[in-house]
Tab-separated table of C-alpha atoms and ligand atoms in Angstrom:
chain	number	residue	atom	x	y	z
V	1	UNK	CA	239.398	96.107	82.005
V	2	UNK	CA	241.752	97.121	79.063
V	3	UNK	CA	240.620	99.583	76.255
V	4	UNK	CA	241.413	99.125	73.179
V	5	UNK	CA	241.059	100.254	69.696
V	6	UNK	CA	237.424	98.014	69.691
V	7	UNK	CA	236.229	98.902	72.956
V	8	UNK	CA	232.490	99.991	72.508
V	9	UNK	CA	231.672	102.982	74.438
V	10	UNK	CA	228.471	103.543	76.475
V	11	UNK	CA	227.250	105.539	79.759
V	12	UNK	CA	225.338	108.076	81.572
V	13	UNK	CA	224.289	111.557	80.854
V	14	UNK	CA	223.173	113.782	84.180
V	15	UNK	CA	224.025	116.538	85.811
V	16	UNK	CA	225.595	116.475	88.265
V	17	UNK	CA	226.103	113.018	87.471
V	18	UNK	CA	228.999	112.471	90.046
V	19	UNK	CA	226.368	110.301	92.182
V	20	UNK	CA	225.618	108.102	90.002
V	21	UNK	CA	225.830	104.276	90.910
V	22	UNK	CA	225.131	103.034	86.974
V	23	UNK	CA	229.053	102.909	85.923
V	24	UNK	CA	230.174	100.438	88.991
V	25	UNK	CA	227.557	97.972	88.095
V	26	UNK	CA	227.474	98.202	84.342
V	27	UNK	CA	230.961	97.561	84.082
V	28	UNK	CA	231.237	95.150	86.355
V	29	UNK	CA	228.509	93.465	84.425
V	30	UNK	CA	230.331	94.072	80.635
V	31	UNK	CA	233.751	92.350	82.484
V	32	UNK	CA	231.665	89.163	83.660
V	33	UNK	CA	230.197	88.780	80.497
V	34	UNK	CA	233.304	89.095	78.458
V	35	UNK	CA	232.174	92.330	76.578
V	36	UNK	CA	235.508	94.756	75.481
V	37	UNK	CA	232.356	97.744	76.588
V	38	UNK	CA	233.010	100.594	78.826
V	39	UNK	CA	230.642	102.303	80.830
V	40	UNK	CA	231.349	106.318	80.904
V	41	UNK	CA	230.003	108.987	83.500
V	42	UNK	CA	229.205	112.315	81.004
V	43	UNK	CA	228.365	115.861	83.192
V	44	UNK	CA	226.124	117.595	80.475
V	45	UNK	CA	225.013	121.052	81.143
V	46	UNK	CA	221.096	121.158	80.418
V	47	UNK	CA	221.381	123.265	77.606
V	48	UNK	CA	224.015	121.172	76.019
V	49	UNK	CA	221.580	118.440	75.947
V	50	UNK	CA	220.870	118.306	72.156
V	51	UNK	CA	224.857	118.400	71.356
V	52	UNK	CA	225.060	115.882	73.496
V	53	UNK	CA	222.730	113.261	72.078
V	54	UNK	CA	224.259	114.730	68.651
V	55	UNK	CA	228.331	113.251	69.862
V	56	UNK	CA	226.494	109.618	70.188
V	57	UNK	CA	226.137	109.385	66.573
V	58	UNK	CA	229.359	111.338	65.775
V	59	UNK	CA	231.295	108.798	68.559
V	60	UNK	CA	229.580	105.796	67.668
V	61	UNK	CA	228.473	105.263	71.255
V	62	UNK	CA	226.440	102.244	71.519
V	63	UNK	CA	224.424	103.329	74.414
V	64	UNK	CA	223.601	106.023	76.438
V	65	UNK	CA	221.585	106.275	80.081
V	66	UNK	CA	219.729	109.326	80.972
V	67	UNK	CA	219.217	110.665	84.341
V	68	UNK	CA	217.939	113.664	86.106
V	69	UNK	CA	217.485	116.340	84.736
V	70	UNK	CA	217.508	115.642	81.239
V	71	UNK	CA	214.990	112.498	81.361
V	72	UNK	CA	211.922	114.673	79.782
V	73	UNK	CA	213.908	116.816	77.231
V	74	UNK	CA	215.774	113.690	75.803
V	75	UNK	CA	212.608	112.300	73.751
V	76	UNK	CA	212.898	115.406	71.719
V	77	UNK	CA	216.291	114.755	70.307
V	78	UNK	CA	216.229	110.894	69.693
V	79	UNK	CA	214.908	109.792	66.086
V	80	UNK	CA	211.870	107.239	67.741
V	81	UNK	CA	210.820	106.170	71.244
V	82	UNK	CA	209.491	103.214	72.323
V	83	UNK	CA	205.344	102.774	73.340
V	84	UNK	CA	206.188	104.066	76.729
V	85	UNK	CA	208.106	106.962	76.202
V	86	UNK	CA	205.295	108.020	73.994
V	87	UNK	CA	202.835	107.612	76.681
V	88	UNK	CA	205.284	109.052	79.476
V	89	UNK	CA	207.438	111.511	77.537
V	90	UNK	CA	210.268	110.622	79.434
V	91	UNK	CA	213.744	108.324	78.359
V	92	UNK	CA	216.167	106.933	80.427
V	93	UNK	CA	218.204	104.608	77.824
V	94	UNK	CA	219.192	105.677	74.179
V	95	UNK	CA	220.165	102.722	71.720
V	96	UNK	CA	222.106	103.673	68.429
V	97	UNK	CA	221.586	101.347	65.984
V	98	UNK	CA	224.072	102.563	63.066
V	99	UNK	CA	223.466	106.027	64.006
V	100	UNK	CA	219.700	105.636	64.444
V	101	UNK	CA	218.737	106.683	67.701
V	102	UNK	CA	216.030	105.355	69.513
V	103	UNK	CA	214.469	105.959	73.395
V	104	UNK	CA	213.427	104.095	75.958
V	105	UNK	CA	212.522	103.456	79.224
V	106	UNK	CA	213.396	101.188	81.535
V	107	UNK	CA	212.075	102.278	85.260
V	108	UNK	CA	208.571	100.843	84.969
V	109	UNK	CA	209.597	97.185	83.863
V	110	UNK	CA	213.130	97.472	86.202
V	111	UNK	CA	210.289	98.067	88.929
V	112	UNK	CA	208.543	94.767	87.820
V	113	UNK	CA	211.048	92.794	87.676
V	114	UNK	CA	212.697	93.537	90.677
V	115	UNK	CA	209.393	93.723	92.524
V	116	UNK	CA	209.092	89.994	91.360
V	117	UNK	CA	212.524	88.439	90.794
V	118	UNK	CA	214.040	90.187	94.359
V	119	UNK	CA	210.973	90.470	96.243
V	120	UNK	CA	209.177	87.365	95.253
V	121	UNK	CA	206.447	89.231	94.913
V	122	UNK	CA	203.545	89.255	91.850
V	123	UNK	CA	201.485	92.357	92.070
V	124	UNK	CA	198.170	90.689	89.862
V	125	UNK	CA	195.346	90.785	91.809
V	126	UNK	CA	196.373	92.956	94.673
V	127	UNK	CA	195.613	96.197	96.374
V	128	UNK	CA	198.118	98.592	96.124
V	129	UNK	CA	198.989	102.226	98.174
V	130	UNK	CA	201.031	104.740	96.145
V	131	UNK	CA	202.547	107.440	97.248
V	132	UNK	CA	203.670	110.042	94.939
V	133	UNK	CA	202.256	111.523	91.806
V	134	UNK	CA	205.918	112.328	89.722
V	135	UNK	CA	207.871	110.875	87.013
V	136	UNK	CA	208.440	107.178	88.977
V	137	UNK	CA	205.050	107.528	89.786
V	138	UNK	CA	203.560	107.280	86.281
V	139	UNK	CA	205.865	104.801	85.181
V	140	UNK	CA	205.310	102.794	88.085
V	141	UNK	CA	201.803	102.689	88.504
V	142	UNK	CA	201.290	102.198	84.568
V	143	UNK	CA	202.971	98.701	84.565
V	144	UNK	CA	201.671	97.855	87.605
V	145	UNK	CA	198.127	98.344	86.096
V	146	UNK	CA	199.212	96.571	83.493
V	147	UNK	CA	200.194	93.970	85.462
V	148	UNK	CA	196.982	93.454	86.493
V	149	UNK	CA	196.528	94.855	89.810
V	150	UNK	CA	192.894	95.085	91.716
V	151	UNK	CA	193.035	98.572	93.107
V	152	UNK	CA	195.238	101.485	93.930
V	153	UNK	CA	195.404	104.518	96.304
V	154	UNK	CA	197.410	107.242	95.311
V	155	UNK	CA	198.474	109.802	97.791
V	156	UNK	CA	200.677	112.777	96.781
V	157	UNK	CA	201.541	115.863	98.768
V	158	UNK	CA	199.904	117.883	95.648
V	159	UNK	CA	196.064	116.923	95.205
V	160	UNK	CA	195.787	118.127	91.685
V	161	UNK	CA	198.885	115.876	90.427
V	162	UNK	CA	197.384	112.591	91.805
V	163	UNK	CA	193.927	113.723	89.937
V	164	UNK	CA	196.011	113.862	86.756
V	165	UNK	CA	197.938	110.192	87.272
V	166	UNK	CA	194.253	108.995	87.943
V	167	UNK	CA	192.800	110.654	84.761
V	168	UNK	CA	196.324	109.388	82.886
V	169	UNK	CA	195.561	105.580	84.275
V	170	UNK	CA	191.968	105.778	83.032
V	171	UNK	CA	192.370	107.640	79.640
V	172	UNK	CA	195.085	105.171	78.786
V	173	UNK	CA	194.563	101.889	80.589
V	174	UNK	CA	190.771	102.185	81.067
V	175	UNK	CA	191.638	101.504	84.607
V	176	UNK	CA	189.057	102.714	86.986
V	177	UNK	CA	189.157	101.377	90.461
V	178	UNK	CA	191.809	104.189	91.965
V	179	UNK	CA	190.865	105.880	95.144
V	180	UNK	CA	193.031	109.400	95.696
V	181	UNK	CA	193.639	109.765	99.351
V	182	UNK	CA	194.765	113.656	100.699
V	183	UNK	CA	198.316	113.413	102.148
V	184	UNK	CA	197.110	114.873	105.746
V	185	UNK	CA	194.918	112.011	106.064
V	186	UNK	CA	197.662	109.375	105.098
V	187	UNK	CA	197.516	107.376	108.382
V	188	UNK	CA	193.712	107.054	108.762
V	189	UNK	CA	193.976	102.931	109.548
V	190	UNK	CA	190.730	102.288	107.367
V	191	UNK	CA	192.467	102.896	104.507
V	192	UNK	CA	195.183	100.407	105.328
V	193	UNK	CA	192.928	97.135	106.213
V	194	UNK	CA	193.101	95.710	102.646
V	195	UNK	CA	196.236	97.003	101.581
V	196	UNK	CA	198.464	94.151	100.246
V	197	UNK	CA	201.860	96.254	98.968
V	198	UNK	CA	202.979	99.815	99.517
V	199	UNK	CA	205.061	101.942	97.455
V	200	UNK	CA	207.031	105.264	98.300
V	201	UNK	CA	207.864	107.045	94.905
V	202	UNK	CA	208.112	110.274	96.287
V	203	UNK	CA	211.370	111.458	97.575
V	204	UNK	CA	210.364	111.573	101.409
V	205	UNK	CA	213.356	109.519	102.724
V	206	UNK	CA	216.061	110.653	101.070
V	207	UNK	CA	217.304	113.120	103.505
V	208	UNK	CA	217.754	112.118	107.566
V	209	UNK	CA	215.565	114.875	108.991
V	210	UNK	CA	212.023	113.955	106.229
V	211	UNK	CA	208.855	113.296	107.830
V	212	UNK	CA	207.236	109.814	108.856
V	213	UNK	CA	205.171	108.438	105.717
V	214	UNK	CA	203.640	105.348	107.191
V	215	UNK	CA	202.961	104.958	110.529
V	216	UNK	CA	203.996	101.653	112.555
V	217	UNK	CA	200.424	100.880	113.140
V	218	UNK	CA	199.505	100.626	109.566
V	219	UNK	CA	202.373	98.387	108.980
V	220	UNK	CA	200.747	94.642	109.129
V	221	UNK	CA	202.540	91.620	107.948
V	222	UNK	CA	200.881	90.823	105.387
V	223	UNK	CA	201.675	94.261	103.616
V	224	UNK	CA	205.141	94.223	101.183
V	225	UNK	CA	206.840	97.668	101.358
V	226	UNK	CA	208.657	98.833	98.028
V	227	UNK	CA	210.670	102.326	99.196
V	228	UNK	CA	212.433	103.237	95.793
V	229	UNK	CA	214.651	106.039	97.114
V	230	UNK	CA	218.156	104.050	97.301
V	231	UNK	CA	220.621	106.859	98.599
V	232	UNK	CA	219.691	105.825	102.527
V	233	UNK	CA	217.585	103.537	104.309
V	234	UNK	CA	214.722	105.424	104.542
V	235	UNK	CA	211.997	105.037	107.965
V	236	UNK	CA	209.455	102.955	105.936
V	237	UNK	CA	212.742	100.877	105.044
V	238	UNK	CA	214.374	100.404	108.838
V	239	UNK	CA	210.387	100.283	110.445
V	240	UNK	CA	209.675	97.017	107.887
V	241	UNK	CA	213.082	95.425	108.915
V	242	UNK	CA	212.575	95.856	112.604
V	243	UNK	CA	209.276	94.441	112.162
V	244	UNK	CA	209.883	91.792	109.960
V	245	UNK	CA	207.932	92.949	107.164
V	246	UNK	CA	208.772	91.948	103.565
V	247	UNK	CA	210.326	95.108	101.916
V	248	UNK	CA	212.737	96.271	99.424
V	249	UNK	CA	214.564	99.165	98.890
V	250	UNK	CA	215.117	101.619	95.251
V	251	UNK	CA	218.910	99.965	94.606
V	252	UNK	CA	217.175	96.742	93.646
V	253	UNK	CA	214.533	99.024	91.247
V	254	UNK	CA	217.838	100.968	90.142
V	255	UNK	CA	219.618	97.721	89.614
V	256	UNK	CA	216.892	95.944	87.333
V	257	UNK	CA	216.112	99.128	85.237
V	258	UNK	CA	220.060	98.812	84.316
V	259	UNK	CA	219.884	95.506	83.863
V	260	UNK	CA	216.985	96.142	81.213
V	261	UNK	CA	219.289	98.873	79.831
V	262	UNK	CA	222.154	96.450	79.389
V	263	UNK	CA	219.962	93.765	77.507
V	264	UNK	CA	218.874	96.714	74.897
V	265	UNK	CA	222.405	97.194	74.056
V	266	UNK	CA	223.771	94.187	74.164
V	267	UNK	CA	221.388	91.928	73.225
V	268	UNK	CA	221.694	89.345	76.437
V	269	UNK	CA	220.727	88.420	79.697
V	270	UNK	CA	222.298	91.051	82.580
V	271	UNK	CA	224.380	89.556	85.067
V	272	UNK	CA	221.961	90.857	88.077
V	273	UNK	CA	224.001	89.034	90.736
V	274	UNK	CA	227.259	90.364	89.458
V	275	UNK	CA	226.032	94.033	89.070
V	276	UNK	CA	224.405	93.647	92.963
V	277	UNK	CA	227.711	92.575	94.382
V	278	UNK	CA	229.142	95.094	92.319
V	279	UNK	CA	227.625	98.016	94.451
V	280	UNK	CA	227.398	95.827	97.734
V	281	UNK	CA	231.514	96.002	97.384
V	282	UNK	CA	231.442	99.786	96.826
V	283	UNK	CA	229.006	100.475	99.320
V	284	UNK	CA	231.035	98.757	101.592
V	285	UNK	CA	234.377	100.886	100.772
V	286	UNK	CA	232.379	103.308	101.960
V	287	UNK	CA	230.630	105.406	98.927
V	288	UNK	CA	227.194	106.205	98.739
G	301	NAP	N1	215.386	103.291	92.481
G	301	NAP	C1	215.392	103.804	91.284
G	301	NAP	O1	215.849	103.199	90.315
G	301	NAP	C2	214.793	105.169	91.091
G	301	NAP	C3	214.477	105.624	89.794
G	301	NAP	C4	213.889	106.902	89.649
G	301	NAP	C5	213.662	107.695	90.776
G	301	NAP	N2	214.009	107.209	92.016
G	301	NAP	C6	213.759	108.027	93.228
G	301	NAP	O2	212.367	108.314	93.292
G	301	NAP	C7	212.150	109.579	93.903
G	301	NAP	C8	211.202	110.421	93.023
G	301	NAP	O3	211.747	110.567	91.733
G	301	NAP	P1	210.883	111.196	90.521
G	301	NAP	O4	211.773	111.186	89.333
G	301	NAP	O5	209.542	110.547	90.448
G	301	NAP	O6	210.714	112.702	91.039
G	301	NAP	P2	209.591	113.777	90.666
G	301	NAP	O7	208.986	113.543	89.340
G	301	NAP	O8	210.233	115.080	90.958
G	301	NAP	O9	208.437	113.512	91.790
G	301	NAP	C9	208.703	113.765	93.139
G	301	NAP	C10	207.544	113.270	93.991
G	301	NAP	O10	207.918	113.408	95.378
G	301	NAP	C11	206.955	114.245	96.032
G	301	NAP	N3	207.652	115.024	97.058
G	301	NAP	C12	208.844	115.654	96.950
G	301	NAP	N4	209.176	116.255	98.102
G	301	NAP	C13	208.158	116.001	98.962
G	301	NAP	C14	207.897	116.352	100.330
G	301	NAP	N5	208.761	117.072	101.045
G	301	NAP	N6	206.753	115.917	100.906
G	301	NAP	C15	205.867	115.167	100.212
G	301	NAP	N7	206.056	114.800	98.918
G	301	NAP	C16	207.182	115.218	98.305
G	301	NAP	C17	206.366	115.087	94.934
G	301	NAP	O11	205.108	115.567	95.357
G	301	NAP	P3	204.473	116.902	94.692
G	301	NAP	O12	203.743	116.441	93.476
G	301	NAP	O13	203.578	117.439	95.752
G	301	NAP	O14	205.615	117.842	94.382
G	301	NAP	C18	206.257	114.042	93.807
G	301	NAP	O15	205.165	113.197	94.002
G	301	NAP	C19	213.547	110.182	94.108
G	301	NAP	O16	213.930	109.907	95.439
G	301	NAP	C20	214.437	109.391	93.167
G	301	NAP	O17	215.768	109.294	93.606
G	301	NAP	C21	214.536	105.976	92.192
């Protein structure tokens, strides 16, 4: 990569944002396709937030990702937002379009895709267990309702929150058929009999020592597991591989909802392969 006086500058606001995986795949994806782009890691304090979405119009930057903690206070400082931010209040991509800034966000449709160009896997019609009641949560559910799924159980370690994703599904999607299932009672197999994918939004996983979410004995084959924490392979993650079950991990979700990112910048196709062997490469170097 070689910048030059052209190059067209985009990347990722967090903080810390030393973790994140975004700049190895996005510019390995801006070399394959023969873009003079760059792909920048910014720290930004929280309360430099504002200032911050304020130097993408005075630096031209074409694009910017947003990632925890700033994903709910970004809306505030962009000039639109797409349908979905509107309905979520949460961003994770900007777009400047001559110095028009405009949010977006890509987890719930990165989720889709990957759910159904990785995992083979078309959620219409089927039964669905989710656990979690946070940010991914309500993205996540939202497309998958409007993907046209039969049912869903939401469990989430706080009752109340789960009550408001189900009154959130309903108000907005008129979807009714949602069962809320209290976290102690998880495991109880008759909730599991008709249960055709699973999905772990909430961050159980991400650290060795968390607790198990599933137990093996509600773990049939005919269930597909979707764990989107992507830091480690989580217990729902390893139990589905040692028992053959169809699963896939968050780095797919996290690669998709970049891919999405990249098209609303650029204006073509991602190269998903490219930005997967991307990470696979740095992964194996070992870095998280
Ligand atoms: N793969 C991707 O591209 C991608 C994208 C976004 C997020 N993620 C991952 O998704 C996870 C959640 O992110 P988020 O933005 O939705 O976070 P969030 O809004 O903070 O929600 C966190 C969720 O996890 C639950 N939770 C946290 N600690 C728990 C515990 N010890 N026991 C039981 N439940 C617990 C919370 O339950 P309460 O309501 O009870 O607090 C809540 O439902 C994180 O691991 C994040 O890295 C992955």
């Amino acid at each position: 990569m070689q910048i030059t006086g052209e190059t067209t500058i985009t990347g990722v606001f967090g903080w810390p944002v030393k973790h994140s995986l975004s700049p190895v795949f996005q510019n390995a994806a801006f070399l394959y396709s023969g873009l003079n782009w760059v792909y920048i890691p910014f720290e930004v304090n929280p309360e430099n937030l504002g200032k911050a979405v304020d130097a993408i119009r005075v630096f031209s930057i074409k694009g910017i990702n947003i990632t925890i903690p700033h994903k709910k206070n970004v809306p505030q400082y962009v000039d639109s937002v797409d349908d979905d931010v509107n309905l979520l209040g949460v961003a994770n991509t900007i777009v400047n379009e001559n110095g028009i800034l405009k949010g977006y966000t890509t987890d719930g449709i990165g989720f889709l895709r990957s759910l159904k160009e990785d995992g083979g896997f078309d959620p219409a019609g089927k039964n669905v267990f989710m656990f979690g009641s946070g940010g991914s949560a309500f993205a996540l559910s939202g497309t998958l309702v409007k993907a046209g799924i039969s049912n869903l159980i939401i469990c989430n370690r706080t009752y109340e929150k789960a009550v408001m994703l189900k009154n959130h599904l309903k108000k907005h999607f008129g979807f009714e058929n949602i069962e809320i299932v209290q976290f102690k009672k998880r495991n109880h197999p008759s909730l599991w009999k008709n249960v055709d994918l699973v999905i772990n939004t909430t961050s159980i996983g991400m650290n060795e020592d968390n607790i198990i979410l599933v137990e093996e004995k509600n773990l049939s084959e005919n269930i597909f597991v979707y764990d989107i924490v992507y830091n480690r392979k989580t217990n729902l993650i390893e139990t589905s591989l040692k028992r053959g079950i169809r699963c896939l991990d968050g780095l797919s979700m996290l690669i998709f909802q970049g891919a999405v990112s990249f098209t609303l910048w650029t204006g073509i196709d991602a190269p998903v392969e490219i930005m997967k062997k991307a990470i696979g490469d740095y992964r194996k170097n070992g870095k998280k």
